[in-house]
Coordinates of C-alpha atoms and ligand atoms in Angstrom, one line a residue:
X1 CA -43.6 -92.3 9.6
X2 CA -43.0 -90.4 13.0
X3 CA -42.7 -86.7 13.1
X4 CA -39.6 -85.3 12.1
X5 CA -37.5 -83.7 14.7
X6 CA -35.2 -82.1 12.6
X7 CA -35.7 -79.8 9.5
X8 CA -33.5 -77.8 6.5
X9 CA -34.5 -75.2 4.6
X10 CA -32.5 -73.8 2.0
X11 CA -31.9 -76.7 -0.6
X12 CA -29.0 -75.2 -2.8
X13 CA -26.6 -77.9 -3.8
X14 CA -24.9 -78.3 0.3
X15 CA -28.5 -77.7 1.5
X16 CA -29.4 -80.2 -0.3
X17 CA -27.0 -83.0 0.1
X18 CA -27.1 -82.2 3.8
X19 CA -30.5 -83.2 4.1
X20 CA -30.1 -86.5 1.8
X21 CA -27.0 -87.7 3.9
X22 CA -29.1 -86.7 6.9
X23 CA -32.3 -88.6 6.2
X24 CA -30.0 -91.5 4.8
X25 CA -28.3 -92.0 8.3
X26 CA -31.6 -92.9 9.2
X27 CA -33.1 -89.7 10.5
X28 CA -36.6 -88.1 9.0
X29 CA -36.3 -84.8 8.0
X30 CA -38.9 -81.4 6.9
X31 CA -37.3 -80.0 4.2
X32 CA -38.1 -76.4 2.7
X33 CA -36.8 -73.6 -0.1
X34 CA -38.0 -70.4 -0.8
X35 CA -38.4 -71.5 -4.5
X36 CA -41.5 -73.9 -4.1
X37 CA -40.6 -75.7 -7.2
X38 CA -37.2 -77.1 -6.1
X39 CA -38.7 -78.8 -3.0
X40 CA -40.9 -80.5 -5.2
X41 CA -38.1 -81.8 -7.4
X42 CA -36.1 -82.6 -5.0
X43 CA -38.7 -84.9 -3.6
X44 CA -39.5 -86.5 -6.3
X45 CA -35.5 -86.9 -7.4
X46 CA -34.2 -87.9 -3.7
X47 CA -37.6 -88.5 -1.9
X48 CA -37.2 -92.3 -2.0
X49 CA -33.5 -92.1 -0.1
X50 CA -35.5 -91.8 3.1
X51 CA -37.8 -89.8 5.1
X52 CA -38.7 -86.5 4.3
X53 CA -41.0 -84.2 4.4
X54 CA -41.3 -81.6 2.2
X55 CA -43.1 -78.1 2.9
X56 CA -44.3 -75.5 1.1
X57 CA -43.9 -72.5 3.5
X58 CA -42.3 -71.6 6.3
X59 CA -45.5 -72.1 8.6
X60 CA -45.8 -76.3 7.3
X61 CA -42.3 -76.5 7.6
X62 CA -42.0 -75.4 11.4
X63 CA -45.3 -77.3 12.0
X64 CA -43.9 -80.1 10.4
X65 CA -41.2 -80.8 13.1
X66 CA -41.7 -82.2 16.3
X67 CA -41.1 -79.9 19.4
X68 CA -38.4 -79.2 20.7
X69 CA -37.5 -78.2 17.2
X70 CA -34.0 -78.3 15.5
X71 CA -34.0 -76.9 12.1
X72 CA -31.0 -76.1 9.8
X73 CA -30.6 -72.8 7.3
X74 CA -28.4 -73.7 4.8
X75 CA -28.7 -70.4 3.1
X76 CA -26.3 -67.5 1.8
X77 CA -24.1 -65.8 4.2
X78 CA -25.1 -62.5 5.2
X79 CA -28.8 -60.8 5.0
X80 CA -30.5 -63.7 4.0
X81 CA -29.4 -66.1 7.1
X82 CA -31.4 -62.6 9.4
X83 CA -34.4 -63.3 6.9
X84 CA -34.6 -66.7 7.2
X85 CA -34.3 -66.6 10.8
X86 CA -36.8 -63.5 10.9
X87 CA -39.0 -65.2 8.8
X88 CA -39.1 -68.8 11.1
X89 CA -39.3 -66.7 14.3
X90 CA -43.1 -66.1 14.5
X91 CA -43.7 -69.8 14.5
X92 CA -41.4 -70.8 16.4
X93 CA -41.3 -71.8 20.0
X94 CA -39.5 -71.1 23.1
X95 CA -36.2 -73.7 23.4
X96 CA -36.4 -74.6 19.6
X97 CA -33.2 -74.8 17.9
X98 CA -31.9 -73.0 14.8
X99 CA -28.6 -74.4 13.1
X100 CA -26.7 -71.4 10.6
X101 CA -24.7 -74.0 8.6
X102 CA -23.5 -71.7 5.8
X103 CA -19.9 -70.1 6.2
X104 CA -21.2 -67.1 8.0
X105 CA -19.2 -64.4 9.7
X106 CA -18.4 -65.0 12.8
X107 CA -19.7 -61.8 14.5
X108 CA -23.1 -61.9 12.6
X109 CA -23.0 -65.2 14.2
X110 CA -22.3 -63.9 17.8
X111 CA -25.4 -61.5 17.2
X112 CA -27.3 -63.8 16.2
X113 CA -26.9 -66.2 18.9
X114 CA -27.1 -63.5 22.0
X115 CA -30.5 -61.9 19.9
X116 CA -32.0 -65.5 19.6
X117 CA -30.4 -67.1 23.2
X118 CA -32.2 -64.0 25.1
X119 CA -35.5 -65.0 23.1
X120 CA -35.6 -68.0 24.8
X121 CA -34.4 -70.2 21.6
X122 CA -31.1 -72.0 21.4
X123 CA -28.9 -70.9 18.5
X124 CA -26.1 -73.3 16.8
X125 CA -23.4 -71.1 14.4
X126 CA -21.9 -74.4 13.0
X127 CA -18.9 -74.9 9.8
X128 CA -19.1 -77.7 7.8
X129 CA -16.4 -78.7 5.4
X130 CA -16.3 -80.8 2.4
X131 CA -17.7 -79.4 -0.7
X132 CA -20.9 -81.0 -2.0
X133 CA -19.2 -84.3 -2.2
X134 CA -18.2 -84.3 1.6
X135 CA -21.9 -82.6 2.3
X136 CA -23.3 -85.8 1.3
X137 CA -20.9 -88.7 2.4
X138 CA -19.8 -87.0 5.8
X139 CA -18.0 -83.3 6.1
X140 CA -16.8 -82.1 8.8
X141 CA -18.6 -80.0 10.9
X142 CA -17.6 -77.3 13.7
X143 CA -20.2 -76.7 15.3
X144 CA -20.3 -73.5 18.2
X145 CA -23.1 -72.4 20.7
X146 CA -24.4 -73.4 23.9
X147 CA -23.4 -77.7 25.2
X148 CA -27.0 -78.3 25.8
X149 CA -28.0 -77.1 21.8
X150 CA -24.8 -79.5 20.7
X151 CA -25.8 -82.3 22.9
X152 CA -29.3 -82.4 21.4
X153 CA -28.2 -82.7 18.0
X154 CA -24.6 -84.2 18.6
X155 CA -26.4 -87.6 17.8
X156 CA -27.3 -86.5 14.1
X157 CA -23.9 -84.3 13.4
X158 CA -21.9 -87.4 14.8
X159 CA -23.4 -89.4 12.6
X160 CA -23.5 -87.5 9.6
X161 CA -20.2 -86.1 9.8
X162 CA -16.8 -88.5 7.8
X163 CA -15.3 -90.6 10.2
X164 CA -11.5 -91.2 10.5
X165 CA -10.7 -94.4 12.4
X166 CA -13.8 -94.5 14.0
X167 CA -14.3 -91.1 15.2
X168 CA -16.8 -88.5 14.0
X169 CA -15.0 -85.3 12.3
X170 CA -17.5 -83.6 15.0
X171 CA -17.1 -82.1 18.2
X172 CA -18.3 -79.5 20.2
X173 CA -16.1 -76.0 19.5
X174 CA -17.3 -73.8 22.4
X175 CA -19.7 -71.0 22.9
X176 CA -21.3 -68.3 20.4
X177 CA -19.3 -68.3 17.6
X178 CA -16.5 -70.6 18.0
X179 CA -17.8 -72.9 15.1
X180 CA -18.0 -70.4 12.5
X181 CA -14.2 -68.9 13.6
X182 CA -12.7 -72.2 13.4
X183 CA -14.3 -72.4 10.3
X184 CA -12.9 -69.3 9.0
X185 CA -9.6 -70.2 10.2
X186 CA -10.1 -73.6 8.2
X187 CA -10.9 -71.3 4.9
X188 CA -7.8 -69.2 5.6
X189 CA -5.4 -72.3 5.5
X190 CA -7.5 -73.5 2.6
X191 CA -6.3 -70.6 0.7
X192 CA -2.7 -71.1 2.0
X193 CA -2.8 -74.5 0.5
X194 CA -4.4 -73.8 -2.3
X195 CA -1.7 -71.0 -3.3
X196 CA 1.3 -72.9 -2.2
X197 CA 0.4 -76.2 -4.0
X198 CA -0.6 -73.2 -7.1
X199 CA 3.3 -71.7 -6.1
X200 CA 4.7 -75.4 -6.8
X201 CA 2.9 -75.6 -10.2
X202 CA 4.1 -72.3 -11.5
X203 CA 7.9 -73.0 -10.6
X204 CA 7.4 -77.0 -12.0
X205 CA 6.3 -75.3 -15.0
X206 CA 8.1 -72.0 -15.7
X207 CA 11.6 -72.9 -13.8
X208 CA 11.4 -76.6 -13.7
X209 CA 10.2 -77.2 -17.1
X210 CA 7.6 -80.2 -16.5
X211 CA 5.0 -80.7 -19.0
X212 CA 1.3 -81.1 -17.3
X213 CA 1.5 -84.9 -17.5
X214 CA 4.9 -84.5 -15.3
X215 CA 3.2 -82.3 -13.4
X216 CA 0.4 -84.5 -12.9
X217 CA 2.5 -87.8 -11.8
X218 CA 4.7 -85.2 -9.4
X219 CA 1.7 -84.7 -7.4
X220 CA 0.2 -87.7 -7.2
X221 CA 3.5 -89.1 -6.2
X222 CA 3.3 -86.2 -3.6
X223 CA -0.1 -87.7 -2.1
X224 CA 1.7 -90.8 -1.7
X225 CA 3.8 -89.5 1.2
X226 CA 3.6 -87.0 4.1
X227 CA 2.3 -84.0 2.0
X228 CA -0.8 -86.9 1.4
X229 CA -4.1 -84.5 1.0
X230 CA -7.3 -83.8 -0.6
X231 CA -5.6 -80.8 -2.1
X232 CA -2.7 -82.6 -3.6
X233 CA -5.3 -85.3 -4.7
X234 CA -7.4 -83.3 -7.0
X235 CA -4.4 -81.4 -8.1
X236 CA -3.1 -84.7 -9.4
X237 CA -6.4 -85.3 -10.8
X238 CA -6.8 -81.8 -12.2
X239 CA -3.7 -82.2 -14.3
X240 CA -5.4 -85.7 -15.9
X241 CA -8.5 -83.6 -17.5
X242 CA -8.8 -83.3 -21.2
X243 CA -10.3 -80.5 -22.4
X244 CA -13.2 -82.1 -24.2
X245 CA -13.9 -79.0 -26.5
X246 CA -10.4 -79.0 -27.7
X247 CA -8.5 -82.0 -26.9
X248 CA -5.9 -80.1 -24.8
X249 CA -5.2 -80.3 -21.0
X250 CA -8.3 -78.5 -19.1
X251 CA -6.2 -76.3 -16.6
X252 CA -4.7 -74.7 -20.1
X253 CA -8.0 -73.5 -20.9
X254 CA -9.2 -72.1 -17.3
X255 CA -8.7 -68.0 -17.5
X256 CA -6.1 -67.5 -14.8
X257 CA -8.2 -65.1 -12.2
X258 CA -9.3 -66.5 -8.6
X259 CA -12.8 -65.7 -7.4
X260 CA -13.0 -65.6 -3.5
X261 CA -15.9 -65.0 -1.2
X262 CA -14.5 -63.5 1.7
X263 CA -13.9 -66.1 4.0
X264 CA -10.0 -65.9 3.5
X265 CA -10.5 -62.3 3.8
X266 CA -12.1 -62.4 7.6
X267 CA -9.4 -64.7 8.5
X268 CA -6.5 -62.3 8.0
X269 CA -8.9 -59.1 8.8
X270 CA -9.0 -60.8 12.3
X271 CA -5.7 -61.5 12.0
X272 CA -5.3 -57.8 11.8
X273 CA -7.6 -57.1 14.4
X274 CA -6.3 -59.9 16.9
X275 CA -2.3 -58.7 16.1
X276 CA -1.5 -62.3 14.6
X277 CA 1.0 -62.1 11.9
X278 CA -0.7 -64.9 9.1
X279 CA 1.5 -64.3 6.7
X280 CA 1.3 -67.0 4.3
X281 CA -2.3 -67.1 4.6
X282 CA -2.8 -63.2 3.9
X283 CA -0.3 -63.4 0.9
X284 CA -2.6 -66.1 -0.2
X285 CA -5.5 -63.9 -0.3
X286 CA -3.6 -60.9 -1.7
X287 CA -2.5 -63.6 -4.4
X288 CA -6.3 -64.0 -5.8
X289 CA -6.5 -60.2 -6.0
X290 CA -3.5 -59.9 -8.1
X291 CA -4.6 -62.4 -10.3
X292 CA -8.1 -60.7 -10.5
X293 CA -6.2 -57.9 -11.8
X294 CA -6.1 -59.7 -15.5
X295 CA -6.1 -56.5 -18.1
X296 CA -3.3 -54.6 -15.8
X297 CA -1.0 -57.6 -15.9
X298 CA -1.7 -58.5 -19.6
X299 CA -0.6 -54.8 -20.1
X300 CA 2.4 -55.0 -17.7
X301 CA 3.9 -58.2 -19.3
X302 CA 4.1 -55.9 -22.4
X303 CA 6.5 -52.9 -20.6
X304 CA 8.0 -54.5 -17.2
X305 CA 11.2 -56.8 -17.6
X306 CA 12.3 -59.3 -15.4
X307 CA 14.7 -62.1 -15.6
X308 CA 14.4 -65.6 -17.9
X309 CA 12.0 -68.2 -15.5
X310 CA 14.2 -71.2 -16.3
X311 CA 15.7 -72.6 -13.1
X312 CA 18.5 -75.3 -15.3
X313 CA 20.2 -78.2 -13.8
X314 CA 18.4 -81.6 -12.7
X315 CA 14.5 -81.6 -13.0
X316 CA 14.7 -84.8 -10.3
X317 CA 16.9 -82.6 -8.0
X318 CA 14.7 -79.8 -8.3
X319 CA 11.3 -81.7 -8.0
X320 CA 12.3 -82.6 -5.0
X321 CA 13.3 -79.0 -3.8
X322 CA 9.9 -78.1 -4.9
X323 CA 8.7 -80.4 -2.6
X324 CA 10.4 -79.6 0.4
X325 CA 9.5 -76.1 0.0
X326 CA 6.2 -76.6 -0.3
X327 CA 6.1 -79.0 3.0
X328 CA 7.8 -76.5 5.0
X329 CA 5.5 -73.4 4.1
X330 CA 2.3 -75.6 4.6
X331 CA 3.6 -76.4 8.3
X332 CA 4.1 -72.5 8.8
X333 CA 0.5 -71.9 6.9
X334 CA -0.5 -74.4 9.4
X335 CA 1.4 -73.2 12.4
X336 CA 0.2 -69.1 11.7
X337 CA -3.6 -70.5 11.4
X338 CA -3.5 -72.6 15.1
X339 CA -1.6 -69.6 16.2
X340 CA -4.9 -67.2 15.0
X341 CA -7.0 -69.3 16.6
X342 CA -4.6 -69.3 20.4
X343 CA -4.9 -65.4 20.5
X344 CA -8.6 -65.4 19.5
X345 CA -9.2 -68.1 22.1
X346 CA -7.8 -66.0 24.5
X347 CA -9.5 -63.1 23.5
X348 CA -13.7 -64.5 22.9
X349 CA -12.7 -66.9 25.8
X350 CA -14.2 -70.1 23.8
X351 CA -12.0 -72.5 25.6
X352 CA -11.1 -74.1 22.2
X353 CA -9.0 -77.4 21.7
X354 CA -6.7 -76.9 19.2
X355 CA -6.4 -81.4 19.4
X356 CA -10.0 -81.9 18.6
X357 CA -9.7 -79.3 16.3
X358 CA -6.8 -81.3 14.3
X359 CA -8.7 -84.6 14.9
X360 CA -12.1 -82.7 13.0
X361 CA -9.9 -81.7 10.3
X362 CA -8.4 -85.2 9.5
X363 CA -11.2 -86.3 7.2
X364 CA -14.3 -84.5 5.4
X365 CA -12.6 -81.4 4.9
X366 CA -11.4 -79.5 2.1
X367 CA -8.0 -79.2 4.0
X368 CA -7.7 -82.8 5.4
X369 CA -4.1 -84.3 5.2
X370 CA -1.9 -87.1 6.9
X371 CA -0.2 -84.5 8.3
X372 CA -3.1 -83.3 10.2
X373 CA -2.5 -86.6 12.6
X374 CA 1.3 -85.1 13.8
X375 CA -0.9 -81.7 14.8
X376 CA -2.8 -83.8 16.9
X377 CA -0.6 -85.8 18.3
X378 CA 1.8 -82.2 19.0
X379 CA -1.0 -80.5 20.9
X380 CA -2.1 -84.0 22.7
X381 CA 2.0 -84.2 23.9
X382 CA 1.5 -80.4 24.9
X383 CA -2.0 -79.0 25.2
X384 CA -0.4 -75.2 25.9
X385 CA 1.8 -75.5 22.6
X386 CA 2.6 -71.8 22.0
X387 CA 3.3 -72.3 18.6
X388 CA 3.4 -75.3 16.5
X389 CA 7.1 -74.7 14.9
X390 CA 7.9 -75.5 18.3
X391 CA 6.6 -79.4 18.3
X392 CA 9.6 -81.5 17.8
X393 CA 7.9 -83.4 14.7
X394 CA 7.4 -79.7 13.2
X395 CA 10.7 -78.6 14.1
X396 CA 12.2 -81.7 12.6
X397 CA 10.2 -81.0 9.7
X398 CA 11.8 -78.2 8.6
X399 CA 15.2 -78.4 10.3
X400 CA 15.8 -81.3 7.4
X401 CA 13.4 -79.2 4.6
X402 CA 14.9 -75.8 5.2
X403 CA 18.1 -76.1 3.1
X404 CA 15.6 -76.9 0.2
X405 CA 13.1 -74.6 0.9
X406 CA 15.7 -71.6 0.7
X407 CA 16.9 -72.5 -2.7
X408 CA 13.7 -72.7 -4.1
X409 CA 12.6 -68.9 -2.9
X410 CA 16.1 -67.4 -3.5
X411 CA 16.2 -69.2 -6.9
X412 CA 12.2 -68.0 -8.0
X413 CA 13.4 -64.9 -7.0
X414 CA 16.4 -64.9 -9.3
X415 CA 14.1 -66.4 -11.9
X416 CA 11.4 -63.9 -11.2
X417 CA 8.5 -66.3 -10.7
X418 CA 6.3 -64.8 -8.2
X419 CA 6.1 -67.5 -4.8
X420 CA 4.3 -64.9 -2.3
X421 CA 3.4 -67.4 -0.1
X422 CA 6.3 -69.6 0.1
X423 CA 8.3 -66.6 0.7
X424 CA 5.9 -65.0 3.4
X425 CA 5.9 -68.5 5.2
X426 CA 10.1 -68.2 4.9
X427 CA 10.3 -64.8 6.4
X428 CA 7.9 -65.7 8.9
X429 CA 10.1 -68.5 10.4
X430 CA 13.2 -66.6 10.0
X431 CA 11.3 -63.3 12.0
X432 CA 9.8 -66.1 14.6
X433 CA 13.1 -68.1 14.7
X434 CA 15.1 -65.1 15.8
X435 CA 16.0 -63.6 19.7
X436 CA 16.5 -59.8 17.9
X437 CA 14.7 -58.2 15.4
X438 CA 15.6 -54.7 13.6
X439 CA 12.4 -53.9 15.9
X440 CA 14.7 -51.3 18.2
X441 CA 15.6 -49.5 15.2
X442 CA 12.0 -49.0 14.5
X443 CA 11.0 -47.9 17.9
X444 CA 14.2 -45.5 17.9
X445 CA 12.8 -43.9 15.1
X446 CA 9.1 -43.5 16.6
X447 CA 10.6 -42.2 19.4
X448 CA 12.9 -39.8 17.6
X449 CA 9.6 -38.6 15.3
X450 CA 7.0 -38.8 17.9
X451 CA 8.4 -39.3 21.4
X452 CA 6.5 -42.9 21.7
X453 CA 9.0 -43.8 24.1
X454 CA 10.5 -46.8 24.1
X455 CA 11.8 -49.9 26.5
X456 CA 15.5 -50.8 27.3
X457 CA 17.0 -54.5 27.1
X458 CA 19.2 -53.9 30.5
X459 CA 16.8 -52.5 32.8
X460 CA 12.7 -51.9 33.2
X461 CA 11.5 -48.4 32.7
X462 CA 9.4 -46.3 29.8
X463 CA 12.3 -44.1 28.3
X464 CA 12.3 -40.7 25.8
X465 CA 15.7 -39.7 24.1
X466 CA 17.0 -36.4 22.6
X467 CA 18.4 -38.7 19.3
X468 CA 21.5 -37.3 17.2
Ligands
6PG501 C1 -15.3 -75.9 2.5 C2 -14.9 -74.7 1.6 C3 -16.1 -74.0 1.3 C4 -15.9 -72.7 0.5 C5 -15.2 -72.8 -0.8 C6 -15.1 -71.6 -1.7 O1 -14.7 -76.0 3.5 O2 -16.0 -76.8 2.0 O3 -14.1 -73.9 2.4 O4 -16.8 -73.6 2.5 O5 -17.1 -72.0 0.3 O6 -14.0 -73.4 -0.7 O7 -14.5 -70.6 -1.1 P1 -13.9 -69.3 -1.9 O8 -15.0 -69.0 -2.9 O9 -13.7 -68.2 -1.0 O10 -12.7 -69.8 -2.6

């Protein structure tokens, strides 16, 4: 067997189906873990899949791989990524090439790549999408850092990575850590999916009135047509599961408060940071923390009224509401994430595509939809699209949604079932949509309170009032 030229350490569950759909493309591999004993069974569970090399320590491992080395952390975001790296360094060798692959933050990337680029090593801050399922069978991966460390691996990611019609959901993002943000981007809308498809369930089943086999057959009907996704997909499937303990439907028995690991978080911090109103997707994020907030809300249902959740009228009419609604917010969820990812372009200066972006997303991805083709094929009619809303497929989209999407909010708002997101997206093409906003009011009052000045619509000028 010839010298590997790539290596992974860090053989958690992605870690390790990384490596296996790595070495079964055809490519030998070094493969370490700080826990000897789990390289050991993973050679002897996966070892005959193809050619690896497994090391003991960090020293064997680097020695193992032929120079120039490439060699991929797949390990916990945050501290341990700087240990692993710390701890590789000394053996190491100038123009070897480190790959973070976990869901790292994107400025711990970009100090991570100008520390290890001014070392003399190259330094690749990459996402990959898919869940362990996509991590073995081809994710997609975003990969950021210098061309010259892409183009010396592009030949593994390519070929590791899904492929949708033929092309690789893999291409070069742009400098430091353009991978990582586009990643984080991707987690954002993930959450906006995630809480507008969990928006449509609550209003099937508190307004509408579906049982969860309805429920079930709704959504995969759904995946049949334009709102086709992963997302939808296992929803369908989710709503199929028995609970084998009791007999009941699974998603009954799952206790009703959302973990989240940050990544959703960084996306609408930045958003913050950057000016970038991601509405749907920050509602999204504040959604999980409500739910988190189990023993308050179990006490509140006790004292706080609200209105009967029961919507009446046709369940077909009102499935079909549901629907629209939903395909209208996710094309805003959409629209606020490509938006984040303009303004940060503009301000890190990665030069990103938002096209190849869309094509990457199309297949591998926790996010990948049909839908993701009309985003490409918007921003490959108009490469400077300001906002996606604007592409005529969008526009069309939610010009024939819209009337649908309206009743559903105003009516879970009658019926007091919460629909954050749906709502956020709403007010957020109705703000967008609109030549004046309330905004002079505000900057009346600022300059009333604090004499911020403030601009006129019929001529240019900075201007301060005596008000009242
Ligand atoms: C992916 C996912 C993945 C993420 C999980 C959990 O693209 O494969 O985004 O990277 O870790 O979805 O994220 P939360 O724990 O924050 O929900």
């Amino acid at each position: 067997m010839s010298k590997p030229t790539i290596g992974l350490t860090g053989l958690a569950v992605m870690g390790q189906n990384l490596a296996r759909n790595i070495a079964r493309n055809g490519f030998a591999i070094a493969v370490h873990n700080r826990t000897v004993e789990t390289t050991h069974k993973f050679i002897a569970e996966h070892g005959h899949e193809g050619a690896f090399v497994g090391c003991d320590d960090l020293r064997s491992f680097v020695e193992a791989i032929e120079k120039p080395r490439t060699i991929m952390m797949m390990v916990k975001a945050g501290k341990p990524v700087d240990d692993v790296i710390e701890g590789l360094k000394p053996y190491l060798a100038k123009g070897d090439l480190l790959i973070d692959g976990g869901n790292s933050f994107f400025k711990d990337t970009a100090r991570r790549a100008a520390q290890l680029e001014s070392e003399g090593f190259l330094y690749i801050g990459t996402g990959v999408s898919g869940g362990e399922e996509g991590a073995l069978n081809g994710p997609a991966i975003m990969p950021g850092g210098k061309r010259e460390a892409y183009e010396r691996v592009a030949p593994i990611l390519t070929k590791m990575a899904a492929q949708v019609d033929g092309t690789p959901c893999c291409a070069y993002i742009g400098e430091g850590a353009a991978g990582h943000y586009v990643k984080m981007v991707h987690n954002g809308i993930e959450y906006a999916d995630m809480q507008l498809i969990a928006e449509a369930y609550d209003l099937l089943k508190s307004a509408v009135g579906l049982s969860n086999e309805q429920i079930g057959e709704t959504f995969a009907q759904w995946n049949e047509g334009e709102l086709g996704s992963y997302l939808i997909e296992i929803t369908a499937q989710i709503f199929r599961t028995r609970d084998p303990e009791t007999g009941g439907y699974l998603v009954d028995a799952v206790l009703d408060r959302a973990g989240q690991k940050g990544t959703g978080k960084w996306t609408s911090d930045s958003a913050l940071e950057l000016g970038v109103p991601v509405t749907a997707i920050t509602e999204a994020v504040f959604a999980r923390c409500l739910s988190a907030m189990k023993a308050q809300r179990v006490a509140a249902s006790k004292v706080l009224m609200g209105p009967s959740s029961s919507f009446g009228g046709s369940q077909k009419d009102w499935i079909g509401a549901v629907r629209d609604a939903l395909y209208a917010s996710k094309v805003v969820a959409y629209a606020q994430g490509f938006d984040l990812m303009r303004v940060a372009d503009a301000e890190y200066g990665w030069a990103l595509k938002p096209g190849e972006i869309s094509t990457i997303w199309r297949g591998g991805c926790i996010i990948r939809a049909v839908f993701l083709n009309r985003i490409k094929e918007a921003y490959d009619a108009d490469s400077s699209l300001s906002n996606l809303l604007l592409a005529p497929f969008f526009r069309d989209v939610i010009g024939r949604t819209q009337a649908n999407w309206r009743r559903v909010v105003s009516a879970a708002i009658q019926s007091g079932v919460p629909v954050p997101a749906f709502s956020a997206a709403l007010a957020y093409y109705d703000g967008y949509r609109r030549e004046r906003l309330p905004a002079n009011l505000l900057q009346a009052q600022r300059d009333l309170f604090g004499a911020h000045t403030y601009e006129r619509v019929d001529k240019p000028g900075v201007y301060h009032s005596q008000w009242g």
